Coordinates of C-alpha atoms in Angstrom, one line a residue:
M1 CA 10.1 -3.3 -14.2
S2 CA 8.0 -5.8 -12.6
D3 CA 5.9 -5.0 -9.5
R4 CA 7.6 -8.0 -7.7
N5 CA 10.9 -6.2 -8.1
R6 CA 9.6 -2.7 -7.4
F7 CA 8.0 -3.6 -4.0
D8 CA 10.4 -6.3 -2.9
P9 CA 10.8 -6.2 0.9
A10 CA 14.3 -7.7 0.6
N11 CA 15.3 -4.5 -1.1
G12 CA 13.5 -2.0 1.1
G13 CA 10.1 -2.2 -0.4
A14 CA 7.0 -2.6 1.8
T15 CA 3.3 -3.4 1.7
M16 CA 1.2 -2.9 4.7
I17 CA -2.5 -3.2 5.6
N18 CA -3.7 -1.4 8.7
N19 CA 0.0 -0.9 9.7
K20 CA 0.8 -4.7 9.5
T21 CA 3.2 -6.1 7.0
A22 CA 1.4 -7.9 4.1
N23 CA 2.5 -9.7 0.9
F24 CA 2.0 -7.3 -2.1
F25 CA 1.0 -10.2 -4.4
N26 CA -1.1 -12.3 -2.1
T27 CA -3.0 -10.1 0.4
N28 CA -6.3 -11.9 0.1
F29 CA -7.6 -8.8 1.9
K30 CA -11.3 -8.3 1.7
T31 CA -13.3 -6.2 4.0
D32 CA -16.4 -4.1 4.2
K33 CA -14.7 -1.7 6.6
L34 CA -12.4 1.2 6.1
A35 CA -8.7 0.1 5.8
L36 CA -5.3 1.7 5.4
Y37 CA -3.2 0.3 2.5
T38 CA 0.5 1.4 2.4
V39 CA 3.2 0.6 -0.2
R40 CA 6.8 1.7 -0.5
V41 CA 9.0 1.3 -3.6
A42 CA 12.2 -0.7 -3.0
D43 CA 15.6 1.0 -2.8
N44 CA 16.8 2.6 -6.0
K45 CA 13.8 1.4 -8.0
A46 CA 11.8 3.6 -10.4
A47 CA 8.7 5.2 -8.8
A48 CA 5.5 3.4 -9.1
K49 CA 3.1 4.6 -11.8
V50 CA -0.5 5.0 -10.8
G51 CA -2.5 4.2 -13.9
S52 CA -5.1 1.5 -13.1
I53 CA -6.8 1.9 -9.7
A54 CA -10.1 0.4 -10.7
K55 CA -8.7 -2.7 -12.4
D56 CA -5.4 -4.6 -12.2
R57 CA -4.1 -4.7 -15.8
G58 CA -5.3 -7.9 -17.5
F59 CA -6.9 -9.5 -14.4
N60 CA -10.7 -9.2 -14.7
D61 CA -11.2 -10.6 -11.2
R62 CA -9.1 -7.9 -9.5
I63 CA -11.4 -4.9 -9.4
W64 CA -11.2 -2.2 -6.8
Q65 CA -14.6 -1.8 -5.1
G66 CA -14.8 1.1 -2.7
E67 CA -13.7 4.6 -2.1
I68 CA -10.3 6.1 -1.6
G69 CA -10.3 8.5 1.3
E70 CA -6.8 10.0 1.0
V71 CA -3.6 9.5 -1.0
L72 CA -0.2 10.6 0.2
I73 CA 2.8 10.7 -2.1
Y74 CA 6.3 11.6 -1.1
D75 CA 9.3 12.6 -3.1
R76 CA 11.6 10.3 -1.2
Q77 CA 11.6 6.8 0.3
L78 CA 10.2 7.0 3.9
T79 CA 11.8 5.0 6.7
D80 CA 10.0 2.3 8.5
E81 CA 9.6 4.6 11.5
E82 CA 8.1 7.4 9.4
I83 CA 5.7 5.1 7.8
A84 CA 4.6 3.7 11.2
Q85 CA 4.0 7.3 12.4
I86 CA 2.0 8.3 9.4
N87 CA 0.0 5.1 9.5
Q88 CA -0.8 5.6 13.2
Y89 CA -1.9 9.2 12.5
L90 CA -4.2 8.1 9.6
M91 CA -5.6 5.2 11.5
Q92 CA -6.5 7.5 14.3
K93 CA -7.9 10.2 11.9
F94 CA -10.2 7.7 10.2
G95 CA -11.0 5.6 13.2
I96 CA -9.3 2.4 12.0
V97 CA -8.6 -0.1 14.8
E98 CA -5.6 -2.5 14.5
P99 CA -6.5 -6.1 14.5

């Protein structure tokens, strides 16, 4: 299954950076500050497989540079409200300010 299908917002998927909606495939997000990155798998899609965190498959220019402070994984799809609450908590915990 393609990531485009797996994280499609039209089917309940979501991508957020610092609690703001983002495009999973074109975030152009670069920062030297701590950031909160959230993804939700679309309705009735297979769970995302975490296998390549440091490098995006065959793309040599997509390399993770930084540290991962915390990873939360749930056994069900969270609602928008639940995600917002968790994001607010994590942003407060790590001192991240919304733009």
